mmCIF file of C-alpha atoms in Angstrom:
data_model
loop_
_atom_site.group_PDB
_atom_site.id
_atom_site.type_symbol
_atom_site.label_atom_id
_atom_site.label_comp_id
_atom_site.label_asym_id
_atom_site.label_seq_id
_atom_site.Cartn_x
_atom_site.Cartn_y
_atom_site.Cartn_z
ATOM 1 C CA UNK A 1 1.535 -44.151 -3.681
ATOM 2 C CA UNK A 2 -1.101 -41.642 -2.584
ATOM 3 C CA UNK A 3 -3.316 -40.253 -5.305
ATOM 4 C CA UNK A 4 -2.823 -36.550 -5.932
ATOM 5 C CA UNK A 5 -5.759 -34.283 -5.189
ATOM 6 C CA UNK A 6 -6.530 -32.444 -8.463
ATOM 7 C CA UNK A 7 -7.567 -29.295 -6.576
ATOM 8 C CA UNK A 8 -4.286 -29.264 -4.648
ATOM 9 C CA UNK A 9 -2.310 -29.761 -7.863
ATOM 10 C CA UNK A 10 -4.201 -26.912 -9.531
ATOM 11 C CA UNK A 11 -3.574 -24.545 -6.616
ATOM 12 C CA UNK A 12 0.104 -25.471 -6.305
ATOM 13 C CA UNK A 13 0.643 -24.909 -10.022
ATOM 14 C CA UNK A 14 -1.131 -21.541 -9.860
ATOM 15 C CA UNK A 15 0.947 -20.481 -6.854
ATOM 16 C CA UNK A 16 4.185 -21.581 -8.486
ATOM 17 C CA UNK A 17 3.358 -19.724 -11.703
ATOM 18 C CA UNK A 18 2.505 -16.525 -9.804
ATOM 19 C CA UNK A 19 5.743 -16.794 -7.842
ATOM 20 C CA UNK A 20 7.751 -17.251 -11.043
ATOM 21 C CA UNK A 21 6.235 -14.097 -12.497
ATOM 22 C CA UNK A 22 7.153 -11.994 -9.483
ATOM 23 C CA UNK A 23 10.551 -13.648 -9.005
ATOM 24 C CA UNK A 24 11.998 -12.212 -12.224
ATOM 25 C CA UNK A 25 13.990 -9.070 -11.159
ATOM 26 C CA UNK A 26 12.754 -6.805 -13.962
ATOM 27 C CA UNK A 27 9.105 -7.659 -13.344
ATOM 28 C CA UNK A 28 9.606 -7.273 -9.602
ATOM 29 C CA UNK A 29 11.041 -3.789 -10.165
ATOM 30 C CA UNK A 30 8.053 -2.862 -12.325
ATOM 31 C CA UNK A 31 5.564 -4.054 -9.711
ATOM 32 C CA UNK A 32 7.356 -2.058 -7.013
ATOM 33 C CA UNK A 33 7.196 1.067 -9.179
ATOM 34 C CA UNK A 34 3.449 0.544 -9.646
ATOM 35 C CA UNK A 35 2.927 0.308 -5.870
ATOM 36 C CA UNK A 36 2.502 4.083 -5.866
ATOM 37 C CA UNK A 37 -0.978 3.631 -7.285
ATOM 38 C CA UNK A 38 -0.425 5.800 -10.366
ATOM 39 C CA UNK A 39 -0.470 4.871 -14.033
ATOM 40 C CA UNK A 40 3.084 4.595 -15.354
ATOM 41 C CA UNK A 41 4.076 4.611 -19.045
ATOM 42 C CA UNK A 42 5.835 1.541 -20.404
ATOM 43 C CA UNK A 43 8.963 3.544 -21.219
ATOM 44 C CA UNK A 44 9.353 4.676 -17.616
ATOM 45 C CA UNK A 45 8.908 1.101 -16.383
ATOM 46 C CA UNK A 46 11.627 -0.033 -18.811
ATOM 47 C CA UNK A 47 14.032 2.495 -17.269
ATOM 48 C CA UNK A 48 13.141 1.414 -13.738
ATOM 49 C CA UNK A 49 13.719 -2.241 -14.627
ATOM 50 C CA UNK A 50 16.934 -1.482 -16.579
ATOM 51 C CA UNK A 51 15.717 -3.311 -19.675
ATOM 52 C CA UNK A 52 15.046 -2.340 -23.276
ATOM 53 C CA UNK A 53 11.566 -1.131 -24.297
ATOM 54 C CA UNK A 54 11.023 -4.374 -26.237
ATOM 55 C CA UNK A 55 11.944 -6.527 -23.238
ATOM 56 C CA UNK A 56 9.775 -4.377 -20.986
ATOM 57 C CA UNK A 57 6.813 -4.907 -23.308
ATOM 58 C CA UNK A 58 7.302 -8.670 -23.078
ATOM 59 C CA UNK A 59 7.418 -8.572 -19.268
ATOM 60 C CA UNK A 60 4.366 -6.300 -19.068
ATOM 61 C CA UNK A 61 2.445 -8.538 -21.456
ATOM 62 C CA UNK A 62 3.031 -11.495 -19.134
ATOM 63 C CA UNK A 63 1.975 -9.502 -16.075
ATOM 64 C CA UNK A 64 -1.139 -8.311 -17.902
ATOM 65 C CA UNK A 65 -2.018 -11.818 -19.050
ATOM 66 C CA UNK A 66 -1.712 -13.051 -15.458
ATOM 67 C CA UNK A 67 -4.035 -10.308 -14.225
ATOM 68 C CA UNK A 68 -1.384 -8.489 -12.193
ATOM 69 C CA UNK A 69 -1.610 -5.218 -14.124
ATOM 70 C CA UNK A 70 -4.046 -3.327 -16.317
ATOM 71 C CA UNK A 71 -3.158 -1.222 -19.337
ATOM 72 C CA UNK A 72 -4.658 1.887 -20.885
ATOM 73 C CA UNK A 73 -3.725 3.165 -24.322
ATOM 74 C CA UNK A 74 -3.425 6.879 -24.998
ATOM 75 C CA UNK A 75 -2.364 7.460 -28.554
ATOM 76 C CA UNK A 76 0.967 5.725 -29.097
ATOM 77 C CA UNK A 77 1.612 5.287 -25.392
ATOM 78 C CA UNK A 78 0.572 2.580 -22.956
ATOM 79 C CA UNK A 79 0.085 3.269 -19.255
ATOM 80 C CA UNK A 80 0.151 0.471 -16.696
ATOM 81 C CA UNK A 81 -1.345 0.159 -13.203
ATOM 82 C CA UNK A 82 -1.662 -2.632 -10.648
ATOM 83 C CA UNK A 83 -4.848 -4.544 -11.369
ATOM 84 C CA UNK A 84 -6.227 -4.158 -7.838
ATOM 85 C CA UNK A 85 -5.355 -3.737 -4.173
ATOM 86 C CA UNK A 86 -4.954 -7.510 -3.752
ATOM 87 C CA UNK A 87 -1.859 -7.406 -5.985
ATOM 88 C CA UNK A 88 -0.401 -4.593 -3.859
ATOM 89 C CA UNK A 89 -1.193 -6.570 -0.707
ATOM 90 C CA UNK A 90 0.640 -9.610 -2.106
ATOM 91 C CA UNK A 91 3.716 -7.561 -3.008
ATOM 92 C CA UNK A 92 3.799 -5.853 0.396
ATOM 93 C CA UNK A 93 3.397 -9.225 2.146
ATOM 94 C CA UNK A 94 6.301 -10.703 0.190
ATOM 95 C CA UNK A 95 8.414 -7.703 1.169
ATOM 96 C CA UNK A 96 7.577 -8.387 4.811
ATOM 97 C CA UNK A 97 8.859 -11.953 4.430
ATOM 98 C CA UNK A 98 11.926 -11.083 2.357
ATOM 99 C CA UNK A 99 13.005 -8.222 4.633
ATOM 100 C CA UNK A 100 12.439 -10.088 7.906
ATOM 101 C CA UNK A 101 16.108 -11.100 8.324
ATOM 102 C CA UNK A 102 17.316 -7.606 7.512
ATOM 103 C CA UNK A 103 14.835 -6.056 9.964
ATOM 104 C CA UNK A 104 15.989 -8.321 12.801
ATOM 105 C CA UNK A 105 19.584 -7.203 12.301
ATOM 106 C CA UNK A 106 19.004 -3.524 11.548
ATOM 107 C CA UNK A 107 19.804 -0.688 13.944
ATOM 108 C CA UNK A 108 16.445 0.100 15.505
ATOM 109 C CA UNK A 109 17.891 3.160 17.211
ATOM 110 C CA UNK A 110 18.648 4.896 13.933
ATOM 111 C CA UNK A 111 16.237 7.720 13.157
ATOM 112 C CA UNK A 112 14.136 7.666 10.025
ATOM 113 C CA UNK A 113 15.004 10.207 7.363
ATOM 114 C CA UNK A 114 12.173 12.612 6.624
ATOM 115 C CA UNK A 115 11.058 12.222 3.030
ATOM 116 C CA UNK A 116 12.233 8.611 2.817
ATOM 117 C CA UNK A 117 10.087 5.626 1.857
ATOM 118 C CA UNK A 118 10.581 4.219 5.346
ATOM 119 C CA UNK A 119 9.205 7.381 6.938
ATOM 120 C CA UNK A 120 6.085 7.843 4.794
ATOM 121 C CA UNK A 121 5.023 6.397 1.462
ATOM 122 C CA UNK A 122 2.052 5.196 -0.482
ATOM 123 C CA UNK A 123 1.196 1.515 -0.643
ATOM 124 C CA UNK A 124 -0.960 1.357 -3.772
ATOM 125 C CA UNK A 125 -3.337 4.182 -2.757
ATOM 126 C CA UNK A 126 -3.073 4.334 1.030
ATOM 127 C CA UNK A 127 -0.487 5.472 3.574
ATOM 128 C CA UNK A 128 2.355 3.214 4.684
ATOM 129 C CA UNK A 129 5.711 3.469 6.375
ATOM 130 C CA UNK A 130 6.270 4.921 9.838
ATOM 131 C CA UNK A 131 3.552 7.537 9.344
ATOM 132 C CA UNK A 132 0.934 5.072 8.085
ATOM 133 C CA UNK A 133 1.567 2.713 11.005
ATOM 134 C CA UNK A 134 1.691 5.580 13.529
ATOM 135 C CA UNK A 135 -1.702 6.845 12.332
ATOM 136 C CA UNK A 136 -3.167 3.338 12.467
ATOM 137 C CA UNK A 137 -1.799 2.791 15.973
ATOM 138 C CA UNK A 138 -3.208 6.150 17.090
ATOM 139 C CA UNK A 139 -6.636 5.409 15.631
ATOM 140 C CA UNK A 140 -6.708 2.217 17.684
ATOM 141 C CA UNK A 141 -5.358 3.920 20.789
ATOM 142 C CA UNK A 142 -8.029 6.629 20.562
ATOM 143 C CA UNK A 143 -10.769 4.015 20.156
ATOM 144 C CA UNK A 144 -11.601 4.765 16.517
ATOM 145 C CA UNK A 145 -10.465 1.405 15.114
ATOM 146 C CA UNK A 146 -10.322 -2.093 16.606
ATOM 147 C CA UNK A 147 -8.633 -5.184 15.211
ATOM 148 C CA UNK A 148 -11.056 -7.852 14.040
ATOM 149 C CA UNK A 149 -10.878 -11.336 12.560
ATOM 150 C CA UNK A 150 -9.761 -11.919 9.004
ATOM 151 C CA UNK A 151 -7.164 -9.143 9.054
ATOM 152 C CA UNK A 152 -9.909 -6.550 9.195
ATOM 153 C CA UNK A 153 -10.419 -3.455 11.303
ATOM 154 C CA UNK A 154 -13.817 -2.587 12.728
ATOM 155 C CA UNK A 155 -14.693 1.100 12.803
ATOM 156 C CA UNK A 156 -16.300 2.113 16.099
ATOM 157 C CA UNK A 157 -19.135 4.633 16.410
ATOM 158 C CA UNK A 158 -16.594 7.020 17.842
ATOM 159 C CA UNK A 159 -14.384 6.316 14.841
ATOM 160 C CA UNK A 160 -17.181 6.990 12.359
ATOM 161 C CA UNK A 161 -17.715 10.363 14.021
ATOM 162 C CA UNK A 162 -13.989 11.154 13.977
ATOM 163 C CA UNK A 163 -13.590 10.319 10.305
ATOM 164 C CA UNK A 164 -16.698 12.249 9.315
ATOM 165 C CA UNK A 165 -15.420 15.289 11.218
ATOM 166 C CA UNK A 166 -12.374 15.134 8.937
ATOM 167 C CA UNK A 167 -14.627 14.927 5.872
ATOM 168 C CA UNK A 168 -14.297 11.171 5.365
ATOM 169 C CA UNK A 169 -17.618 9.371 4.929
ATOM 170 C CA UNK A 170 -17.680 5.877 6.470
ATOM 171 C CA UNK A 171 -20.454 3.379 5.560
ATOM 172 C CA UNK A 172 -22.247 2.181 8.693
ATOM 173 C CA UNK A 173 -21.979 -1.600 8.840
ATOM 174 C CA UNK A 174 -23.750 -2.156 12.167
ATOM 175 C CA UNK A 175 -20.709 -3.600 13.909
ATOM 176 C CA UNK A 176 -19.647 -5.888 11.054
ATOM 177 C CA UNK A 177 -15.927 -5.712 10.210
ATOM 178 C CA UNK A 178 -15.439 -5.645 6.443
ATOM 179 C CA UNK A 179 -11.836 -6.069 5.194
ATOM 180 C CA UNK A 180 -12.808 -4.310 1.975
ATOM 181 C CA UNK A 181 -13.610 -1.217 4.030
ATOM 182 C CA UNK A 182 -10.797 -1.339 6.596
ATOM 183 C CA UNK A 183 -8.044 -3.922 6.370
ATOM 184 C CA UNK A 184 -4.778 -4.643 8.161
ATOM 185 C CA UNK A 185 -2.058 -4.386 5.518
ATOM 186 C CA UNK A 186 1.396 -5.677 6.604
ATOM 187 C CA UNK A 187 4.014 -2.934 6.530
ATOM 188 C CA UNK A 188 7.381 -4.262 5.361
ATOM 189 C CA UNK A 189 9.439 -1.552 7.090
ATOM 190 C CA UNK A 190 7.564 -1.214 10.395
ATOM 191 C CA UNK A 191 6.592 -4.875 10.841
ATOM 192 C CA UNK A 192 3.103 -3.856 11.983
ATOM 193 C CA UNK A 193 -0.081 -3.253 9.988
ATOM 194 C CA UNK A 194 -1.206 0.015 8.493
ATOM 195 C CA UNK A 195 -4.749 0.858 7.407
ATOM 196 C CA UNK A 196 -5.756 -0.289 3.927
ATOM 197 C CA UNK A 197 -9.063 -0.892 2.194
ATOM 198 C CA UNK A 198 -11.550 1.735 1.041
ATOM 199 C CA UNK A 199 -11.186 3.689 4.273
ATOM 200 C CA UNK A 200 -7.390 3.765 3.966
ATOM 201 C CA UNK A 201 -7.670 5.092 0.408
ATOM 202 C CA UNK A 202 -10.205 7.735 1.442
ATOM 203 C CA UNK A 203 -8.053 8.809 4.366
ATOM 204 C CA UNK A 204 -4.962 9.264 2.200
ATOM 205 C CA UNK A 205 -6.924 11.245 -0.376
ATOM 206 C CA UNK A 206 -8.538 13.463 2.264
ATOM 207 C CA UNK A 207 -5.290 14.160 4.120
ATOM 208 C CA UNK A 208 -3.814 15.211 0.770
ATOM 209 C CA UNK A 209 -6.784 17.490 0.083
ATOM 210 C CA UNK A 210 -6.412 19.047 3.530
ATOM 211 C CA UNK A 211 -2.755 19.751 2.790
ATOM 212 C CA UNK A 212 -1.498 17.609 5.674
ATOM 213 C CA UNK A 213 0.605 15.444 3.384
ATOM 214 C CA UNK A 214 1.995 15.934 -0.094
ATOM 215 C CA UNK A 215 3.166 13.266 -2.559
ATOM 216 C CA UNK A 216 6.618 13.665 -4.059
ATOM 217 C CA UNK A 217 7.363 13.543 -7.761
ATOM 218 C CA UNK A 218 8.679 10.301 -9.230
ATOM 219 C CA UNK A 219 8.631 8.525 -5.885
ATOM 220 C CA UNK A 220 6.229 6.791 -3.509
ATOM 221 C CA UNK A 221 7.565 8.926 -0.678
ATOM 222 C CA UNK A 222 5.102 11.275 1.021
ATOM 223 C CA UNK A 223 6.025 14.565 2.695
ATOM 224 C CA UNK A 224 4.302 15.763 5.870
ATOM 225 C CA UNK A 225 3.618 19.511 5.718
ATOM 226 C CA UNK A 226 3.810 21.964 8.625
ATOM 227 C CA UNK A 227 0.002 22.003 8.694
ATOM 228 C CA UNK A 228 0.061 18.208 8.782
ATOM 229 C CA UNK A 229 2.438 18.111 11.727
ATOM 230 C CA UNK A 230 0.112 20.390 13.679
ATOM 231 C CA UNK A 231 -2.969 18.358 12.696
ATOM 232 C CA UNK A 232 -1.464 14.955 13.536
ATOM 233 C CA UNK A 233 -0.336 16.305 16.903
ATOM 234 C CA UNK A 234 -3.743 17.857 17.659
ATOM 235 C CA UNK A 235 -6.066 15.131 16.454
ATOM 236 C CA UNK A 236 -4.007 11.939 16.953
ATOM 237 C CA UNK A 237 -1.216 12.976 19.360
ATOM 238 C CA UNK A 238 1.469 11.972 16.860
ATOM 239 C CA UNK A 239 4.761 13.869 16.845
ATOM 240 C CA UNK A 240 6.199 13.903 13.326
ATOM 241 C CA UNK A 241 9.970 14.403 13.138
#
C-alpha cells in the first residue's frame, strides 16, 4: 500500500473542511449576502438565512474562525464582511461550476431584466453581471486591457491613459501583469470573466462617483443611470438596454 504524502493529506483535509463550511445552506446564503461588499449586521444575515439569531451566531462564528468573514462590533451589534476578495472569488467560482448545467439549458435569447442581478451587480466590490462583462470585453476590444497568464489582465499604456482620463489612477508596472491589480474573475451568469482586483474596485467606485451607476438598497443589483448609458456608449461603445 502506497504511503500517504502528509502534505497531500493536509491539503485534502483543508479543502474538505472549507467545502463543508460553504455547503451548509444557511452559511451559503450568508456568504452570498456578503458578496455585495458591505458590512451586514448579524440580525439581517439571520433573516437572509432563515435561521434564528442564535443559530446565525453559531454559523457566523464558524465562518469567522475559518477566516471567511471578519466582524466589527458597534455597541450591541455585530457587523460582518467577507474577509477578503479571495473569498468572493471562491464563491463566484463555485457558482460558475454549480450553475453550468442550468446555463447550458437556459434560453439564451431571453433578454436580461434591467435592475436584475444578471444584468448588473456587485461581486464583492467590483462590477459583475452582463454590464461588468460587457465593460471588460470593451476594454479589451479597445486595447486598454489584455489577457495575461495566471488569470490576470495587463493594462496597456493606452489603457492607463484611458483610466486616468476617467479619474482612475493606475500604478505603472512596466508591462508586468499583476492579478492583484487587474484579475479575471469568473462571472457565474455570463460565463466569461469580468474585471476584478484593485483596478476593478477603483473602476466601480469611480463610475458610482461619476453617477454612471447607482447601487440599489438591500440588493447587489446595480442600476445604470441615463448619464451612464450615454457615457458607456460614448467611451466604450456599449449599448445598455
